Each structure stands twice: as C-alpha cells, then as structure tokens.
Coordinates of C-alpha atoms in Angstrom, one line a residue:
X1 CA -41.0 37.0 22.6
X2 CA -37.7 36.6 24.4
X3 CA -34.4 35.3 23.0
X4 CA -35.1 31.7 24.2
X5 CA -38.4 31.7 22.4
X6 CA -36.8 32.9 19.2
X7 CA -34.2 30.1 19.3
X8 CA -36.9 27.5 19.9
X9 CA -39.0 28.8 16.9
X10 CA -35.9 28.9 14.7
X11 CA -35.0 25.3 15.5
X12 CA -38.6 24.1 14.9
X13 CA -38.7 25.8 11.5
X14 CA -35.3 24.3 10.6
X15 CA -36.5 20.8 11.5
X16 CA -39.8 21.3 9.6
X17 CA -37.8 22.4 6.5
X18 CA -35.8 19.2 6.5
X19 CA -38.5 16.8 7.6
X20 CA -39.8 16.5 4.0
X21 CA -36.4 16.6 2.3
X22 CA -35.5 13.6 0.2
X23 CA -32.7 11.8 2.0
X24 CA -31.6 10.2 -1.2
X25 CA -30.5 12.9 -3.7
X26 CA -31.1 12.2 -7.4
X27 CA -27.7 11.6 -9.0
X28 CA -29.2 11.1 -12.4
X29 CA -28.7 8.0 -14.5
X30 CA -26.0 5.6 -13.3
X31 CA -23.1 4.9 -15.6
X32 CA -21.6 1.5 -16.3
X33 CA -18.1 0.5 -15.2
X34 CA -16.9 0.7 -18.8
X35 CA -18.2 4.3 -19.1
X36 CA -16.5 5.2 -15.8
X37 CA -13.1 3.7 -17.0
X38 CA -13.3 5.6 -20.3
X39 CA -14.1 8.8 -18.4
X40 CA -11.2 8.2 -16.0
X41 CA -8.9 7.4 -18.9
X42 CA -9.7 10.7 -20.7
X43 CA -8.9 12.7 -17.5
X44 CA -5.3 11.5 -17.3
X45 CA -2.4 12.8 -19.3
X46 CA -0.5 9.9 -20.9
X47 CA 2.8 9.9 -22.7
X48 CA 1.7 6.6 -24.2
X49 CA -1.9 5.2 -24.2
X50 CA -0.6 1.8 -23.1
X51 CA 0.4 3.3 -19.7
X52 CA -3.2 3.1 -18.7
X53 CA -3.1 -0.6 -19.0
X54 CA -1.3 -0.8 -15.6
X55 CA -4.7 0.0 -13.9
X56 CA -6.1 -3.2 -15.2
X57 CA -5.3 -5.7 -12.4
X58 CA -6.6 -9.2 -12.8
X59 CA -5.9 -10.1 -9.1
X60 CA -7.8 -7.1 -7.8
X61 CA -10.7 -7.8 -10.2
X62 CA -11.1 -11.2 -8.6
X63 CA -10.8 -9.8 -5.1
X64 CA -13.3 -7.1 -5.7
X65 CA -15.8 -9.5 -7.3
X66 CA -15.5 -12.0 -4.4
X67 CA -15.3 -9.3 -1.7
X68 CA -11.8 -10.6 -0.8
X69 CA -13.0 -14.2 -0.5
X70 CA -11.6 -15.9 -3.7
X71 CA -12.3 -19.6 -4.1
X72 CA -9.6 -22.2 -3.5
X73 CA -9.1 -22.4 -7.3
X74 CA -9.0 -18.6 -7.7
X75 CA -6.6 -18.4 -4.7
X76 CA -4.2 -21.0 -6.3
X77 CA -4.3 -19.1 -9.6
X78 CA -3.5 -15.7 -8.0
X79 CA -0.6 -17.1 -5.9
X80 CA 0.9 -18.8 -8.9
X81 CA 0.6 -15.7 -11.1
X82 CA 1.8 -13.2 -8.5
X83 CA 4.8 -15.4 -7.5
X84 CA 6.0 -15.3 -11.1
X85 CA 6.4 -11.5 -10.9
X86 CA 9.0 -11.7 -8.1
X87 CA 12.5 -10.8 -9.1
X88 CA 15.4 -11.5 -6.8
X89 CA 18.7 -9.6 -6.6
X90 CA 21.3 -10.4 -9.2
X91 CA 23.7 -11.7 -6.6
X92 CA 21.1 -14.0 -5.2
X93 CA 21.3 -12.6 -1.7
X94 CA 17.9 -11.9 -0.2
X95 CA 19.3 -10.6 3.0
X96 CA 21.0 -7.2 2.6
X97 CA 22.2 -4.4 4.9
X98 CA 19.8 -3.5 7.7
X99 CA 21.2 0.0 8.0
X100 CA 20.4 0.7 4.4
X101 CA 17.0 -1.0 4.9
X102 CA 16.3 1.4 7.8
X103 CA 16.6 4.3 5.3
X104 CA 14.3 2.7 2.8
X105 CA 11.7 1.9 5.4
X106 CA 11.7 5.5 6.8
X107 CA 11.8 7.3 3.5
X108 CA 8.4 8.4 2.2
X109 CA 9.9 9.7 -1.0
X110 CA 8.9 8.2 -4.4
X111 CA 5.9 7.0 -6.3
X112 CA 4.4 10.5 -6.3
X113 CA 1.9 11.9 -8.7
X114 CA 3.5 13.5 -11.8
X115 CA 4.0 12.8 -15.4
X116 CA 4.0 9.1 -16.2
X117 CA 7.3 7.4 -16.3
X118 CA 8.9 9.4 -13.5
X119 CA 9.5 8.0 -10.0
X120 CA 9.1 11.6 -8.8
X121 CA 8.0 14.6 -10.8
X122 CA 10.3 17.0 -8.9
X123 CA 13.4 14.8 -9.0
X124 CA 13.3 11.6 -11.0
X125 CA 16.8 10.7 -9.9
X126 CA 15.9 10.5 -6.2
X127 CA 15.6 6.9 -5.2
X128 CA 12.2 5.7 -4.0
X129 CA 11.4 4.9 -0.4
X130 CA 8.9 2.4 1.0
X131 CA 7.0 4.7 3.5
X132 CA 6.4 1.6 5.7
X133 CA 5.5 3.7 8.7
X134 CA 2.3 4.9 7.0
X135 CA 0.8 1.5 7.9
X136 CA 3.1 -0.2 10.4
X137 CA 4.8 0.3 13.8
X138 CA 8.3 -1.0 13.3
X139 CA 11.3 0.7 15.0
X140 CA 10.0 2.0 18.4
X141 CA 12.4 4.9 18.1
X142 CA 10.6 6.2 15.1
X143 CA 8.4 9.1 16.0
X144 CA 5.3 8.0 14.2
X145 CA 3.6 4.9 12.9
X146 CA 0.4 3.8 11.3
X147 CA -2.0 1.0 12.5
X148 CA -3.5 -0.1 9.2
X149 CA -1.0 -3.0 9.1
X150 CA 0.2 -5.2 12.0
X151 CA 3.0 -4.0 14.2
X152 CA 6.4 -5.3 13.1
X153 CA 8.4 -4.5 16.2
X154 CA 10.4 -7.6 17.3
X155 CA 9.8 -9.1 13.9
X156 CA 13.1 -11.0 14.0
X157 CA 12.8 -12.0 17.6
X158 CA 9.5 -13.7 17.0
X159 CA 10.7 -15.5 13.9
X160 CA 13.6 -17.9 13.1
X161 CA 16.2 -16.5 10.8
X162 CA 16.0 -19.4 8.4
X163 CA 16.3 -19.4 4.6
X164 CA 12.6 -20.1 4.4
X165 CA 11.8 -17.1 6.6
X166 CA 14.1 -14.8 4.7
X167 CA 12.5 -15.8 1.4
X168 CA 9.0 -15.4 2.8
X169 CA 9.8 -12.0 4.1
X170 CA 11.4 -11.0 0.8
X171 CA 8.4 -12.2 -1.2
X172 CA 6.0 -10.5 1.2
X173 CA 7.7 -7.1 0.8
X174 CA 8.3 -7.5 -2.9
X175 CA 4.7 -8.6 -3.7
X176 CA 2.4 -9.2 -0.8
X177 CA -0.2 -10.8 -3.1
X178 CA 2.2 -13.7 -3.7
X179 CA 1.6 -14.8 -0.1
X180 CA -1.9 -13.3 0.6
X181 CA -4.1 -13.0 -2.5
X182 CA -6.1 -10.0 -1.5
X183 CA -3.6 -8.2 0.7
X184 CA -4.0 -4.4 1.0
X185 CA -0.2 -4.0 1.1
X186 CA 1.3 -2.4 -2.1
X187 CA 3.4 -4.4 -4.4
X188 CA 6.8 -2.9 -3.8
X189 CA 8.3 -4.8 -6.7
X190 CA 6.8 -5.4 -10.1
X191 CA 7.4 -4.2 -13.6
X192 CA 8.0 -0.7 -12.3
X193 CA 9.7 -1.0 -9.0
X194 CA 8.7 1.3 -6.1
X195 CA 11.9 -0.1 -4.7
X196 CA 14.5 -2.4 -6.2
X197 CA 15.2 -6.0 -5.4
X198 CA 18.4 -4.9 -3.6
X199 CA 16.4 -2.5 -1.5
X200 CA 13.9 -5.2 -0.7
X201 CA 16.8 -7.4 0.6
X202 CA 17.9 -4.5 2.8
X203 CA 14.4 -4.2 4.2
X204 CA 14.4 -7.9 4.9
X205 CA 17.6 -7.4 6.9
X206 CA 16.1 -4.5 8.8
X207 CA 13.2 -6.7 9.9
X208 CA 15.2 -9.8 10.8
X209 CA 18.7 -8.8 11.8
X210 CA 19.3 -9.2 15.6
X211 CA 21.3 -5.9 15.6
X212 CA 18.5 -3.9 14.0
X213 CA 16.6 -1.5 16.3
X214 CA 13.4 -3.4 15.2
X215 CA 14.6 -6.3 17.4
X216 CA 16.1 -4.1 20.2
X217 CA 13.3 -2.0 21.5
X218 CA 14.2 0.4 24.3
X219 CA 13.5 -0.8 27.8
X220 CA 11.1 1.6 29.6
X221 CA 11.4 1.9 33.3
X222 CA 8.9 3.6 35.6

C-alpha cells in the first residue's frame, strides 16, 4: 500500500469514528438564572456585598426579555428612568473644550478590572478615558477605529450646532439608553462615572466644533 492509500484509509477511519459521535454533548442538568447569578456572585471579590447590586439592570432585563423590542409602554418607562440619571456640569455648560475632548475620546485608560471601587487597579488617580475608537471611526487622522458603532466623522458638519443638538449629543454620550432604550453603547455617566460631566461636555465639543479634526477630514488627492 503506497502513501496515497494510507492517507485515504486514515481519512476514512477518522470519518467513521466521528460519524456516530453525538453532536450534542451532555452538559448535565441545566441551572436556573438564580443559581447562575449566585454562582457568579460567589466568584467575585467584593469589598461590600452591595457592590454586586450594580449588575442588576432593570433596563437590560426588559431589553433581554423582549429581544431589544420593548413595547411602547416599556420604551416610555425606560426613557423616563434613564433620563433621570443624567447629571449636567455644575456650570451648566454642555459644550466644553474640543481639545480636551480629543484626549478623552482617544484615551482607552480606565474602567479596568481590579478591586471594586477603583477606576484603575494600577493607578486609581489616573483619569478615565472613553475609548470611543473601539466602536467608532471619528477623527480620520486617528490610526485605528472600530465599526461596531456608526462612523462619527463630520458629525458637526452634518448636524446643526443648536442648543437642542448639543443637549442631545450630551445625553447620548452620558447615557445612550436615555435616547435609545436598548442601545449597545455604554453609559459613560451614571452613579460611578466612567467619565465626568465636564469630560462629556468636552466630548460634545470634539464632535460638534467646526475647528475639531472630526469636522475637518484631510483631503485626499490621487
């Protein structure tokens, strides 16, 4: 038997061995959601047992149960509840410094896994960033961008710089679920800010300001 025949026989035996294999492995008895949550709770180190309460999210429960299609009544309740969580800067200015916003948008630092209560386990004093490029294309000069969210290049050129648009953009960045109930975008504000209200205002300026590189993409020539 030559080499070719050996290979053919080996392939046939391998296929025969898998032909009768059960494609659905037996994972044992299924556990309930309550049992899963209790097991997950036991696997985390907590400074305070109440810290686990942050994983209970009424809005996400509705979105999961309805497969991201809440009823009109549920949508109204979500929007009203989430809107109440939004905090605005103490000075009342929702439009900050676009140059500072550029730093926040680009910075991927913050919100990392570590002991509860710390913004960053390595350096709790380091300010958080938004890591927006993980999901969006924004400044075309930035070397990388994600495509999970819509592109935001020319955001300010495509929208009027009105008070209503500034507020909408602020609300969207601070808590996306206040404008879209089942949005996949993280809540950047909230009880424990990923970024502060002032940083959100700076991000708003970065997106809307006519001098921002977001609204001045480079002209490419062939």
